[in-house]
Short mmCIF file of C-alpha atoms in Angstrom, two decimals:
data_model
loop_
_atom_site.label_atom_id
_atom_site.label_comp_id
_atom_site.label_asym_id
_atom_site.label_seq_id
_atom_site.Cartn_x
_atom_site.Cartn_y
_atom_site.Cartn_z
CA GLN A 35 -54.17 1.76 17.78
CA VAL A 36 -51.78 4.44 16.65
CA GLN A 37 -52.27 5.74 13.19
CA LEU A 38 -50.08 8.19 11.22
CA VAL A 39 -51.52 10.07 8.41
CA GLU A 40 -49.12 11.89 5.99
CA SER A 41 -49.99 14.49 3.61
CA GLY A 42 -48.43 17.46 1.66
CA GLY A 43 -46.39 15.82 -0.87
CA GLY A 44 -46.58 16.51 -4.58
CA LEU A 45 -44.83 17.85 -7.79
CA VAL A 46 -43.07 21.16 -7.45
CA GLN A 47 -40.43 23.04 -9.57
CA ALA A 48 -36.95 23.59 -8.35
CA GLY A 49 -36.85 26.51 -5.96
CA GLY A 50 -40.42 25.98 -4.77
CA SER A 51 -41.89 24.95 -1.35
CA LEU A 52 -43.97 22.19 0.14
CA ARG A 53 -45.18 21.50 3.55
CA LEU A 54 -45.54 18.02 4.79
CA SER A 55 -47.90 17.05 7.65
CA CYS A 56 -47.90 13.99 9.93
CA ALA A 57 -51.06 13.65 11.97
CA VAL A 58 -51.00 11.05 14.76
CA SER A 59 -54.11 9.63 16.08
CA GLY A 60 -54.64 7.22 19.03
CA SER A 61 -56.71 7.80 22.13
CA THR A 62 -53.81 8.17 24.54
CA PHE A 63 -50.79 8.75 22.35
CA SER A 64 -48.42 11.61 22.74
CA ILE A 65 -45.52 12.29 20.64
CA ASN A 66 -42.11 12.00 22.32
CA GLU A 67 -39.64 12.64 19.60
CA ALA A 68 -40.31 12.65 15.79
CA GLY A 69 -38.47 12.72 12.56
CA TYR A 70 -38.86 12.84 8.89
CA TYR A 71 -36.91 10.38 6.72
CA ARG A 72 -36.65 9.98 2.98
CA GLN A 73 -35.72 7.33 0.62
CA ALA A 74 -34.86 7.98 -3.04
CA PRO A 75 -35.09 5.26 -5.69
CA GLY A 76 -31.99 3.01 -5.29
CA LYS A 77 -30.78 4.68 -2.12
CA GLN A 78 -31.10 4.05 1.55
CA ARG A 79 -33.54 5.71 3.84
CA GLU A 80 -31.92 8.74 5.50
CA LEU A 81 -32.88 10.97 8.37
CA VAL A 82 -33.83 14.50 7.15
CA ALA A 83 -34.93 16.31 10.26
CA ALA A 84 -35.85 15.51 13.82
CA ILE A 85 -37.29 17.07 16.71
CA THR A 86 -37.37 16.41 20.46
CA ASN A 87 -40.10 16.69 22.99
CA THR A 88 -38.48 19.98 24.04
CA GLY A 89 -38.45 21.36 20.54
CA ARG A 90 -34.70 20.83 19.86
CA THR A 91 -34.22 20.23 16.23
CA ASN A 92 -31.39 18.68 14.05
CA TYR A 93 -31.17 18.47 10.29
CA ALA A 94 -29.21 16.55 7.66
CA ASP A 95 -26.47 18.78 6.14
CA SER A 96 -28.08 18.55 2.80
CA VAL A 97 -31.29 20.37 3.99
CA LYS A 98 -29.94 22.76 6.69
CA GLY A 99 -31.21 26.21 6.09
CA ARG A 100 -33.90 24.98 3.78
CA PHE A 101 -36.15 22.74 5.83
CA ILE A 102 -37.82 23.27 9.02
CA ILE A 103 -39.36 20.62 11.32
CA SER A 104 -41.87 21.69 13.80
CA ARG A 105 -44.64 20.29 15.90
CA ASP A 106 -48.09 21.16 17.38
CA ASN A 107 -48.67 19.07 20.44
CA ALA A 108 -52.27 20.11 20.77
CA LYS A 109 -52.88 18.60 17.37
CA ASN A 110 -50.42 15.63 17.73
CA THR A 111 -49.02 16.77 14.41
CA VAL A 112 -45.46 17.12 13.07
CA TYR A 113 -44.65 19.35 10.19
CA LEU A 114 -41.76 19.61 7.69
CA GLN A 115 -41.55 23.04 5.87
CA MET A 116 -39.43 22.46 2.69
CA ASN A 117 -38.08 25.51 0.87
CA SER A 118 -35.69 26.00 -1.95
CA LEU A 119 -36.36 22.65 -3.18
CA LYS A 120 -33.89 20.85 -5.39
CA PRO A 121 -34.28 18.01 -7.76
CA GLU A 122 -32.21 15.92 -5.50
CA ASP A 123 -34.75 16.34 -2.84
CA THR A 124 -37.12 14.07 -4.90
CA ALA A 125 -37.89 10.97 -2.67
CA GLU A 126 -40.48 9.39 -0.70
CA TYR A 127 -40.78 11.16 2.72
CA TYR A 128 -41.72 9.19 5.75
CA CYS A 129 -42.74 10.33 9.22
CA ASN A 130 -41.57 8.46 12.36
CA VAL A 131 -42.77 9.25 15.79
CA LEU A 132 -41.67 7.81 19.12
CA ASP A 133 -43.98 7.50 22.05
CA TYR A 134 -42.96 7.81 25.64
CA ALA A 135 -42.22 4.04 25.77
CA TRP A 136 -39.71 4.64 22.96
CA ARG A 137 -41.58 2.72 20.43
CA GLY A 138 -41.40 3.78 16.86
CA HIS A 139 -44.31 4.36 14.55
CA TRP A 140 -44.13 5.04 10.74
CA GLY A 141 -46.35 6.89 8.49
CA GLN A 142 -47.30 5.46 5.11
CA GLY A 143 -45.20 7.92 3.21
CA THR A 144 -45.69 10.79 0.85
CA ARG A 145 -44.02 11.35 -2.46
CA VAL A 146 -42.10 14.55 -3.22
CA THR A 147 -41.01 15.17 -6.69
CA VAL A 148 -38.93 18.21 -7.59
CA SER A 149 -38.60 19.10 -11.34
CA SER A 150 -35.65 21.06 -12.80
#
């Protein structure tokens, strides 16, 4: 059974940084592609950043130059480094990983609150 455990959210002042982690457990599970999504109250869930199995990344325009997604295959973990945070980054952040059968798995979410 695949389990995703997210951590790293919290309250931070504008301009600060947070690092989110998404650890995937499962006896034979390997991360193919992964992404971080976020959902603010009253808004739709949106893709923030994604990383392929070759390490290629892409970002939403709103976070380019501020967020960095990375992965540690040995630890089956995906990270989202968030710098220069803004109040509009406040949301619930969700990790999503695809296995090599292209099945998606969601984390439980972690809340990020940025105060002005």
